[in-house]
PDB file of C-alpha atoms in Angstrom:
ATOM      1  CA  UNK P  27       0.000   0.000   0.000  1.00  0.00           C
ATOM      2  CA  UNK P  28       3.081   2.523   0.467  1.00  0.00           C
ATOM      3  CA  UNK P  29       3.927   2.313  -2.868  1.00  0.00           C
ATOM      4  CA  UNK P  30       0.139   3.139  -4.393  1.00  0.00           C
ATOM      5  CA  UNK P  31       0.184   6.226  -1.782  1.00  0.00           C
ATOM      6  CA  UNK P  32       3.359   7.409  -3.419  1.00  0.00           C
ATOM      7  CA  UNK P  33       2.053   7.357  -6.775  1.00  0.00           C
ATOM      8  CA  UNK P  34      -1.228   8.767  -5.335  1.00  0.00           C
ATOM      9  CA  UNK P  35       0.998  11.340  -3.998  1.00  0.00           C
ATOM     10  CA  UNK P  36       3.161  11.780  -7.281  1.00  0.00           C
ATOM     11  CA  UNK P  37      -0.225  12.064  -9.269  1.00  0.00           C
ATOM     12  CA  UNK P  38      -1.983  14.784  -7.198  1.00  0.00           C
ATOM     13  CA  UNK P  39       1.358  17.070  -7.321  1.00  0.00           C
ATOM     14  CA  UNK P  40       1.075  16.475 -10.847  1.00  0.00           C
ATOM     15  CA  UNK P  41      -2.601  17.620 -11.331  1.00  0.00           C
ATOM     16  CA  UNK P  42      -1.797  20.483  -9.027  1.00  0.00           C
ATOM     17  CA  UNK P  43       0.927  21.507 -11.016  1.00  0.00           C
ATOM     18  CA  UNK P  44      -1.244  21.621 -14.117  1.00  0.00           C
ATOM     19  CA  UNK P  45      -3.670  23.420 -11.899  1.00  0.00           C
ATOM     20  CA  UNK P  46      -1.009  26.001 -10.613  1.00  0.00           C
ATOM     21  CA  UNK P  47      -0.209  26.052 -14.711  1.00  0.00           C
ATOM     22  CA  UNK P  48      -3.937  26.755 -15.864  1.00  0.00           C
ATOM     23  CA  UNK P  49      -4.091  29.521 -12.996  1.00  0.00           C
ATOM     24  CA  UNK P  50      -0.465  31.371 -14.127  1.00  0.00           C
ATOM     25  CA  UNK P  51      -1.703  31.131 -17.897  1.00  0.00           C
ATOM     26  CA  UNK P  52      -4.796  33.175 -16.791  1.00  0.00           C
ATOM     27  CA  UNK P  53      -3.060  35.348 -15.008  1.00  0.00           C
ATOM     28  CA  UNK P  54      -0.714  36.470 -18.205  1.00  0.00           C
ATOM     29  CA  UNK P  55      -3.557  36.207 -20.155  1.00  0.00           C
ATOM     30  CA  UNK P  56      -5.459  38.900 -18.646  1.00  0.00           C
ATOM     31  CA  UNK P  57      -1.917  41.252 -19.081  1.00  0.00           C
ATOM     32  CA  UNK P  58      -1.712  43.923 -21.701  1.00  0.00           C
ATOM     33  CA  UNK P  59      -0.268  43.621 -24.980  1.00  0.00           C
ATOM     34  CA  UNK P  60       0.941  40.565 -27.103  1.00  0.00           C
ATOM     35  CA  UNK P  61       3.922  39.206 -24.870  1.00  0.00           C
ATOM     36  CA  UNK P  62       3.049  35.758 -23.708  1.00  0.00           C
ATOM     37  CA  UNK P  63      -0.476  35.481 -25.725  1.00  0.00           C
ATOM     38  CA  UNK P  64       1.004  35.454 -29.756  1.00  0.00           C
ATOM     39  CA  UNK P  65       4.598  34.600 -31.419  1.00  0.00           C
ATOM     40  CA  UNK P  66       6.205  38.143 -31.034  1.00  0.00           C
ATOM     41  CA  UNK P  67      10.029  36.530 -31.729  1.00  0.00           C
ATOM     42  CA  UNK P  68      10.940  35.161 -35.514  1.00  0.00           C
ATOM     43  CA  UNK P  69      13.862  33.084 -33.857  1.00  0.00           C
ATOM     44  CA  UNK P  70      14.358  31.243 -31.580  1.00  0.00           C
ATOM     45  CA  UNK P  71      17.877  30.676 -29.534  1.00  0.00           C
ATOM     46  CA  UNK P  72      18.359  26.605 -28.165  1.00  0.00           C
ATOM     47  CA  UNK P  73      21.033  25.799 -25.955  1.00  0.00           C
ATOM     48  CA  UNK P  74      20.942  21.854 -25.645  1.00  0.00           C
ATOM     49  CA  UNK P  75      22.273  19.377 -23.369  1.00  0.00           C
ATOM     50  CA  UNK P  76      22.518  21.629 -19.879  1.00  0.00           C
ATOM     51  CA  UNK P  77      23.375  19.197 -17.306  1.00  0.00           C
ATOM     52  CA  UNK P  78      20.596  19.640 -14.557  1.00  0.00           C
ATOM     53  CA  UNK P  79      21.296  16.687 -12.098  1.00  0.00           C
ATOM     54  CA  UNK P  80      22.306  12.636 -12.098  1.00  0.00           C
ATOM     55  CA  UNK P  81      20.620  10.244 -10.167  1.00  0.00           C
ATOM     56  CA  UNK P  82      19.851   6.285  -9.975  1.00  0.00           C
ATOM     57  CA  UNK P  83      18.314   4.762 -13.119  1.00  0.00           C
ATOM     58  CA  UNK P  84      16.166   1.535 -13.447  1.00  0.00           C
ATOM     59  CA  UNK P  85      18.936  -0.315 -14.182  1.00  0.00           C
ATOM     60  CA  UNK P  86      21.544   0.748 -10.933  1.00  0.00           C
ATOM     61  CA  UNK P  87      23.762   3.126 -13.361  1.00  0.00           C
ATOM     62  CA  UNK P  88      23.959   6.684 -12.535  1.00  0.00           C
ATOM     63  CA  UNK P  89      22.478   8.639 -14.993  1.00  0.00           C
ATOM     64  CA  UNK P  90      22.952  12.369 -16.135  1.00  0.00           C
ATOM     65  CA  UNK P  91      19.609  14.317 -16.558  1.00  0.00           C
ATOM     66  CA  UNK P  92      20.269  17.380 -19.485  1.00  0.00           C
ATOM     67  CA  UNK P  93      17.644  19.970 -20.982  1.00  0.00           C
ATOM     68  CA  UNK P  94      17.099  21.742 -24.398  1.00  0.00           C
ATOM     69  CA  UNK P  95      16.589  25.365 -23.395  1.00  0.00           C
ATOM     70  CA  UNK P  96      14.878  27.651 -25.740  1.00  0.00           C
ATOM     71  CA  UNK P  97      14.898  31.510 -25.257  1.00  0.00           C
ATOM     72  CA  UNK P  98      13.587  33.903 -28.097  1.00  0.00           C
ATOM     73  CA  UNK P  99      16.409  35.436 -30.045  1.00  0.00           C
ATOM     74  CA  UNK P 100      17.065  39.115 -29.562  1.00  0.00           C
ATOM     75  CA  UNK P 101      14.526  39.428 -26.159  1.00  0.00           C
ATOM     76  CA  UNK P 102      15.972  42.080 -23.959  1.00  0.00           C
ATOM     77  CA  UNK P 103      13.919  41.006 -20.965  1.00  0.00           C
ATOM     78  CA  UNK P 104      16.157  39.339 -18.398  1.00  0.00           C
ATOM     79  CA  UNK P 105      12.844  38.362 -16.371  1.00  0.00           C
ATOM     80  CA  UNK P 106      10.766  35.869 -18.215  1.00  0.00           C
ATOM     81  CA  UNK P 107       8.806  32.508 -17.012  1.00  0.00           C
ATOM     82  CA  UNK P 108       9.669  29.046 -17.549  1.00  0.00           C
ATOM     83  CA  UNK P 109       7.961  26.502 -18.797  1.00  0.00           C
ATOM     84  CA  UNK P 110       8.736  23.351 -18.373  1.00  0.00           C
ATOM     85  CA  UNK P 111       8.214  20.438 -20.629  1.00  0.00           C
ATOM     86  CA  UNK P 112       8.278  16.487 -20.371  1.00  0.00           C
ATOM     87  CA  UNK P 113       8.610  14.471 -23.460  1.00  0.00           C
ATOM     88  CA  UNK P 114       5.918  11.774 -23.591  1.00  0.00           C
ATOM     89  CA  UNK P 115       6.491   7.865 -23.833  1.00  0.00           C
ATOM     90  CA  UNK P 116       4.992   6.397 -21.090  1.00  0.00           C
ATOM     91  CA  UNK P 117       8.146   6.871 -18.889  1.00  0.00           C
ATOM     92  CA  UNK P 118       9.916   4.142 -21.413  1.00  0.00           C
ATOM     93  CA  UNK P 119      10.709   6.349 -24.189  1.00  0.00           C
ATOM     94  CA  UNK P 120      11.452   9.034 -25.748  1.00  0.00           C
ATOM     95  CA  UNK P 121      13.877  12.430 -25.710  1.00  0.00           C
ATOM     96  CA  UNK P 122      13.732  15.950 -24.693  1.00  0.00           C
ATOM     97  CA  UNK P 123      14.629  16.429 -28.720  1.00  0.00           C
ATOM     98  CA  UNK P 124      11.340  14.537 -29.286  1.00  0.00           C
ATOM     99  CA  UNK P 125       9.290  15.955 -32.032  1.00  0.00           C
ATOM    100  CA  UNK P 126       6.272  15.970 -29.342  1.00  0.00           C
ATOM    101  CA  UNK P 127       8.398  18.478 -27.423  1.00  0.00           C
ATOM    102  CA  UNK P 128      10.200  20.886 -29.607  1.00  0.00           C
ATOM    103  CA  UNK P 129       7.431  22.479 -31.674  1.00  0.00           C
ATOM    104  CA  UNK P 130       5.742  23.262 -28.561  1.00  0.00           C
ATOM    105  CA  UNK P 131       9.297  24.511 -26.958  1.00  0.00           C
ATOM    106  CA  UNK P 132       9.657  26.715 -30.547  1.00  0.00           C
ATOM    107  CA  UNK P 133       6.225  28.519 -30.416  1.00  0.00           C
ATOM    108  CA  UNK P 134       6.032  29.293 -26.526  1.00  0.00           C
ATOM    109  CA  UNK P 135      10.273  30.920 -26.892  1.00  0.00           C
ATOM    110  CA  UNK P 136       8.422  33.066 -29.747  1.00  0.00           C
ATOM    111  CA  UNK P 137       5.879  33.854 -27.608  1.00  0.00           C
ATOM    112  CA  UNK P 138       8.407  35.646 -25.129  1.00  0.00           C
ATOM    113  CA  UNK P 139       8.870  32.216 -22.780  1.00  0.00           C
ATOM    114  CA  UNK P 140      12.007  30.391 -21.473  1.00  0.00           C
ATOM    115  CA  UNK P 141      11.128  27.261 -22.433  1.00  0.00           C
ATOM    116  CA  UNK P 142      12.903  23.653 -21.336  1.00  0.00           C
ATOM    117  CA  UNK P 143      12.925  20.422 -22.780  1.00  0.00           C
ATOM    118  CA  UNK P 144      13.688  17.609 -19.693  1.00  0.00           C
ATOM    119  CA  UNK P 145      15.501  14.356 -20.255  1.00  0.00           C
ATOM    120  CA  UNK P 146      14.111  12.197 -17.281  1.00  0.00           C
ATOM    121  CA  UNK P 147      14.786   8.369 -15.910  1.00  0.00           C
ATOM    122  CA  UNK P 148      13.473   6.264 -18.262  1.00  0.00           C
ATOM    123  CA  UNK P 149      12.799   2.208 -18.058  1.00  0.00           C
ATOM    124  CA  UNK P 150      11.347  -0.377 -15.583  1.00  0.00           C
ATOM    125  CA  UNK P 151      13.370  -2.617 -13.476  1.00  0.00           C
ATOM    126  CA  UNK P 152      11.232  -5.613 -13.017  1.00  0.00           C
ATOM    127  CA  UNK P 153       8.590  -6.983 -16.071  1.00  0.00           C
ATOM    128  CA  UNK P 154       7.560  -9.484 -13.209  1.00  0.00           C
ATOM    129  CA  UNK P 155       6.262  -6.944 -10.999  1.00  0.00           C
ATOM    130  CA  UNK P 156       5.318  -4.659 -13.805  1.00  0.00           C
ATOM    131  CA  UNK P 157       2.850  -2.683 -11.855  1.00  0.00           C
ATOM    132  CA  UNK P 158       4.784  -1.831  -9.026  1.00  0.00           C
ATOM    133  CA  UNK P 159       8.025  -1.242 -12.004  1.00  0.00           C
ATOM    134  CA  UNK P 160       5.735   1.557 -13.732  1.00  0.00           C
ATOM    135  CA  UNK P 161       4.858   3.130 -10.304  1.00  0.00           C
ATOM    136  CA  UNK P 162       8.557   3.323  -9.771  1.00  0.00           C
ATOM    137  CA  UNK P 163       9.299   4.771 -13.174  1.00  0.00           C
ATOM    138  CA  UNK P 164       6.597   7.749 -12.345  1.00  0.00           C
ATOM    139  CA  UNK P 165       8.094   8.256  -9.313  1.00  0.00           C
ATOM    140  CA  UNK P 166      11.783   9.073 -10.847  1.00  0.00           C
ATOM    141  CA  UNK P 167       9.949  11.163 -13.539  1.00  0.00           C
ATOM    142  CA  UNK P 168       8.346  13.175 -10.915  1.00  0.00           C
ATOM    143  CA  UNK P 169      11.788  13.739  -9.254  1.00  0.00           C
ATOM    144  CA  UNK P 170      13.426  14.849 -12.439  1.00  0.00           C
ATOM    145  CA  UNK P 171      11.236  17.300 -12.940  1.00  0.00           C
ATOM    146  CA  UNK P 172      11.444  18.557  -9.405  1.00  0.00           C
ATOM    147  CA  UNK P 173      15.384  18.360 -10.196  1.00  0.00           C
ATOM    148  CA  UNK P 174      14.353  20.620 -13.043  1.00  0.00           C
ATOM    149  CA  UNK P 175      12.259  23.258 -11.254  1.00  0.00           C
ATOM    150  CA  UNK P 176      15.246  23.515  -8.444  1.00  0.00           C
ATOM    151  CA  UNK P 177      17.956  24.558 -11.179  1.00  0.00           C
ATOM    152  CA  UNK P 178      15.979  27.001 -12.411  1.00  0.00           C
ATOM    153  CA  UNK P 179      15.323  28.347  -8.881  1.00  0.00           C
TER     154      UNK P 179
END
């Protein structure tokens, strides 16, 4: 049962994320002026592979966690939000250089965003016990991304 509360746990700090997401995209919005609600910024600058933390993977190996950063080209504002992104893949797959992620990372940097791209853990440990390997493999997602949101702090 401790491991279902920690992905009950995982999944409501997800939704309230999302939540805490849906309220700060009001928020800017309501603000004046196109900033934030159209593409303002033609380019687009990407600075890939920042190392953001290392950690324990599903097979025992250490494992380096990098980003894709994109920042609009030419935007003299040293204060912007960050948003950031996840590839998909059901915690098995994928890349931050994903085509699910980039687009997305592309149009909000022309919108006036920081935008980042996360690597996280990928892979189960144990296709016996898949249930409790997939629980697991949420779990280290969720901490990447937490690993994320600290280096940008």
């Amino acid at each position: 049962h401790g491991s279902m509360r920690s992905t009950y746990k995982a999944m409501r700090e997800l939704i309230l994320a999302m939540v805490g997401w849906g309220m700060a995209w009001t928020a800017v919005s309501q603000c004046d002026g196109s900033r934030y609600r159209y593409r303002v910024f033609d380019q687009v600058e990407v600075t890939q592979g920042v190392f953001y933390g290392a950690n324990t993977g599903s097979s025992g190996a250490n494992e380096e966690l990098d980003m894709d950063i994109y920042r609009p080209a030419g935007d003299g504002e040293l204060n912007r939000p960050v948003v950031i992104l996840a590839h998909g893949g059901f915690f098995l797959a994928g890349s931050n250089d994903g085509v699910d992620v980039v687009p997305l990372c592309e149009d909000l940097a022309r919108m006036g965003y920081v935008a980042a791209s996360i690597s996280y853990r990928l892979g189960i440990d144990n296709v016996f016990d898949l249930e409790t390997s997939l629980q697991e493999a949420v779990l280290r997602g969720v901490h990447d991304a937490k690993a994320a949101v600290r280096f940008f702090r």
